[in-house]
Amino acid sequence: MTPPTELVEQAGAESRVVARGERVWLRFPKPSDCWALRHWANDPFLERMAGSEFLRAYRRAASPLCFLEACRADPTQAAFIVTAPEEQGAPLGLVRLFNIHRREGYAFLETIIAVRGDLGKGCGIEAGKLMCAWGLDILTLERIEAKVYDYNAPSINALKRNGFQQEGVLRQAGYQAGRRCDVIVFGILREELEARRQQEPHPERFSFA
């Protein structure tokens, strides 16, 4: 089924870059990302490591473009594509804030670097840092949380590198490949994120302008 012209035009307009780092940039999803999202949603490795509800929902979606449009209109989440640091950069993964509670001032962070060759290069660390900064400045969050399977050492390391503190363990709360596993809970507060940003030579700041 061909999507409505206005949907394609809006998707194109919303594909602008919203954050620029040294290793990665963040931008809104656009129609040409559907091929990558489809591949990521059907990747057994990503399912085992991330167990992403976003990718599971994308896999079930009848219309990928309508799914992306619904995500953009959803006030409880903000999802960006992680790309190489250049205009028209290749998609490397995705990062999002979800279960956003504006009144209470907290949300959950999910970061996925899907391209194998870019794992271990600091891309996930920088993508998470940029997303957290965006959440502080645009959503005025006071707290960001993250959950990770206990065997996902790269994600655990990325969270710790960004200043997240382990706050607890949800025993046997995960289920992957027919086995149960623990889920580790991490969190970071606004003042902790701001302190880290002040230590950087050029801390990223965001505005509606």
C-alpha positions as MATLAB code, in Angstrom:
seq = 'MTPPTELVEQAGAESRVVARGERVWLRFPKPSDCWALRHWANDPFLERMAGSEFLRAYRRAASPLCFLEACRADPTQAAFIVTAPEEQGAPLGLVRLFNIHRREGYAFLETIIAVRGDLGKGCGIEAGKLMCAWGLDILTLERIEAKVYDYNAPSINALKRNGFQQEGVLRQAGYQAGRRCDVIVFGILREELEARRQQEPHPERFSFA';
ca = [
       0.000    0.000    0.000;
       1.375    3.425   -0.964;
       1.564    5.816    2.025;
      -0.193    9.183    1.796;
       1.919   11.897    0.191;
       1.636   14.144    3.243;
       2.993   11.329    5.446;
       6.087   10.930    3.266;
       6.612   14.697    3.164;
       6.301   15.006    6.934;
       8.647   12.069    7.472;
      11.194   13.796    5.257;
      10.831   17.070    7.134;
      11.289   15.312   10.465;
      14.525   13.587    9.401;
      16.648   16.533   10.520;
      19.708   16.038   12.718;
      19.019   16.932   16.340;
      22.412   16.196   17.952;
      25.985   16.068   16.694;
      28.789   14.261   18.471;
      32.313   13.276   17.486;
      31.438    9.622   16.808;
      27.728    9.729   16.041;
      24.859   12.045   15.156;
      21.206   11.634   16.112;
      18.308   12.386   13.769;
      14.614   11.667   13.455;
      13.697    8.463   11.566;
      12.806    8.774    7.882;
      11.240    6.397    5.319;
      14.597    5.174    3.999;
      15.415    3.816    7.481;
      12.724    1.146    7.130;
      15.109   -1.333    5.530;
      17.555   -1.019    8.438;
      14.827   -1.189   11.077;
      13.398   -4.307    9.439;
      16.815   -5.964    9.498;
      17.429   -4.971   13.119;
      13.975   -6.131   14.191;
      14.691   -9.609   12.818;
      18.265   -9.907   14.111;
      18.469  -12.715   16.741;
      21.604  -11.184   18.259;
      19.902   -7.838   18.896;
      16.840   -9.583   20.297;
      19.007  -11.517   22.742;
      21.104   -8.537   23.816;
      18.481   -5.775   23.896;
      15.049   -7.399   23.872;
      13.777   -4.100   22.476;
      10.010   -3.563   22.671;
      10.420   -0.892   19.992;
      11.925   -3.363   17.508;
       9.400   -6.038   18.441;
       6.559   -3.600   17.781;
       8.151   -2.583   14.473;
       8.359   -6.237   13.448;
       4.628   -6.646   14.065;
       3.600   -3.394   12.370;
       1.400   -3.702    9.277;
       2.716   -0.391    7.889;
       6.293    0.651    8.768;
       5.719    4.276    7.774;
       2.564    4.533    9.849;
       4.472    2.969   12.742;
       7.137    5.695   12.522;
       4.467    8.375   12.297;
       2.742    6.980   15.389;
       6.050    7.021   17.261;
       6.616   10.675   16.372;
       3.139   11.516   17.671;
       3.568    9.516   20.892;
       4.251   11.899   23.821;
       5.587    9.047   25.957;
       8.627    8.362   23.774;
      11.279   10.060   21.648;
      13.166    7.823   19.202;
      16.163    8.866   17.102;
      18.310    7.060   14.553;
      22.024    6.911   15.407;
      24.115    7.659   12.308;
      27.698    8.098   11.239;
      28.805   11.709   11.951;
      28.065   13.244    8.543;
      25.173   14.482    6.455;
      23.291   11.469    5.083;
      25.296    9.297    7.465;
      24.579    5.568    7.417;
      22.234    4.365   10.186;
      24.156    2.579   12.952;
      21.381    1.965   15.460;
      18.744    3.737   17.489;
      18.393    5.509   20.803;
      15.225    6.526   22.572;
      13.642    7.763   25.751;
      10.436    5.916   26.556;
       7.835    5.700   29.313;
       8.329    9.456   29.582;
       6.593   10.932   32.625;
       6.761   14.698   32.150;
       5.046   15.642   35.416;
       7.224   13.355   37.532;
      10.290   14.180   35.444;
      11.662   10.759   34.561;
      12.042    8.423   31.600;
      13.819    5.236   30.523;
      16.777    5.110   28.148;
      17.347    2.517   25.425;
      20.467    2.540   23.243;
      21.135    0.018   20.469;
      24.163    0.005   18.168;
      23.048   -2.497   15.547;
      25.969   -2.501   13.114;
      28.486   -5.097   14.313;
      31.503   -3.232   12.966;
      30.725   -0.214   15.126;
      30.457   -2.094   18.410;
      33.184   -1.307   20.909;
      34.009    2.074   19.332;
      32.222    4.245   21.853;
      29.236    4.894   19.582;
      26.717    3.644   22.129;
      28.302    5.649   24.913;
      28.121    8.883   22.919;
      24.597    8.185   21.620;
      23.396    7.630   25.184;
      25.121   10.787   26.384;
      23.516   12.892   23.644;
      20.101   11.398   24.325;
      20.376   12.108   28.036;
      21.404   15.708   27.359;
      18.421   16.111   25.018;
      16.140   14.715   27.714;
      17.439   17.201   30.264;
      17.178   20.264   28.033;
      14.046   19.554   25.994;
      11.996   17.387   28.359;
      13.453   18.917   31.557;
      13.857   15.457   33.062;
      15.111   15.049   36.600;
      15.973   11.363   36.370;
      16.759    8.806   33.664;
      16.618    5.056   34.211;
      17.802    2.078   32.196;
      17.405   -1.672   32.420;
      19.784   -4.234   30.959;
      20.123   -8.003   30.931;
      22.807   -9.153   33.351;
      24.875  -10.775   30.569;
      24.943   -7.651   28.341;
      28.388   -6.438   29.397;
      28.755   -3.777   26.611;
      25.525   -2.021   27.640;
      26.419   -2.229   31.326;
      29.801   -0.680   30.570;
      28.244    2.086   28.447;
      25.849    3.054   31.214;
      28.617    3.141   33.804;
      30.819    5.202   31.465;
      27.991    7.737   31.241;
      27.719    7.973   35.018;
      24.714    5.738   35.635;
      24.686    3.981   38.991;
      23.418    0.478   39.567;
      20.362    0.768   41.763;
      19.093   -2.772   41.965;
      18.564   -6.181   40.399;
      15.232   -7.545   39.222;
      15.813  -11.224   39.834;
      14.826  -13.522   36.976;
      12.813  -10.707   35.364;
      14.188  -11.350   31.878;
      13.439  -14.205   29.530;
      15.617  -14.932   26.506;
      16.292  -18.065   24.478;
      14.102  -20.138   26.776;
      15.986  -19.134   29.915;
      15.349  -16.613   32.659;
      17.943  -13.994   33.590;
      18.339  -11.096   35.973;
      17.676   -7.529   34.844;
      19.952   -4.841   36.278;
      18.467   -1.421   36.985;
      20.567    1.743   36.517;
      19.709    5.372   37.170;
      21.165    8.861   36.992;
      19.914   12.198   38.339;
      19.867   15.622   36.675;
      22.548   17.049   38.966;
      24.821   14.100   38.222;
      24.395   14.525   34.474;
      24.935   18.268   34.697;
      28.130   17.762   36.684;
      29.469   15.448   33.983;
      28.519   17.890   31.235;
      30.437   20.684   32.950;
      33.583   18.552   32.867;
      33.459   18.293   29.063;
      35.172   20.888   26.854;
      32.037   21.458   24.733;
      28.981   20.118   26.552;
      26.046   19.675   24.157;
      23.068   21.951   24.850;
      19.673   21.783   23.194;
      16.802   24.215   22.695;
      13.548   24.393   20.755;
      15.011   26.997   18.405;
];
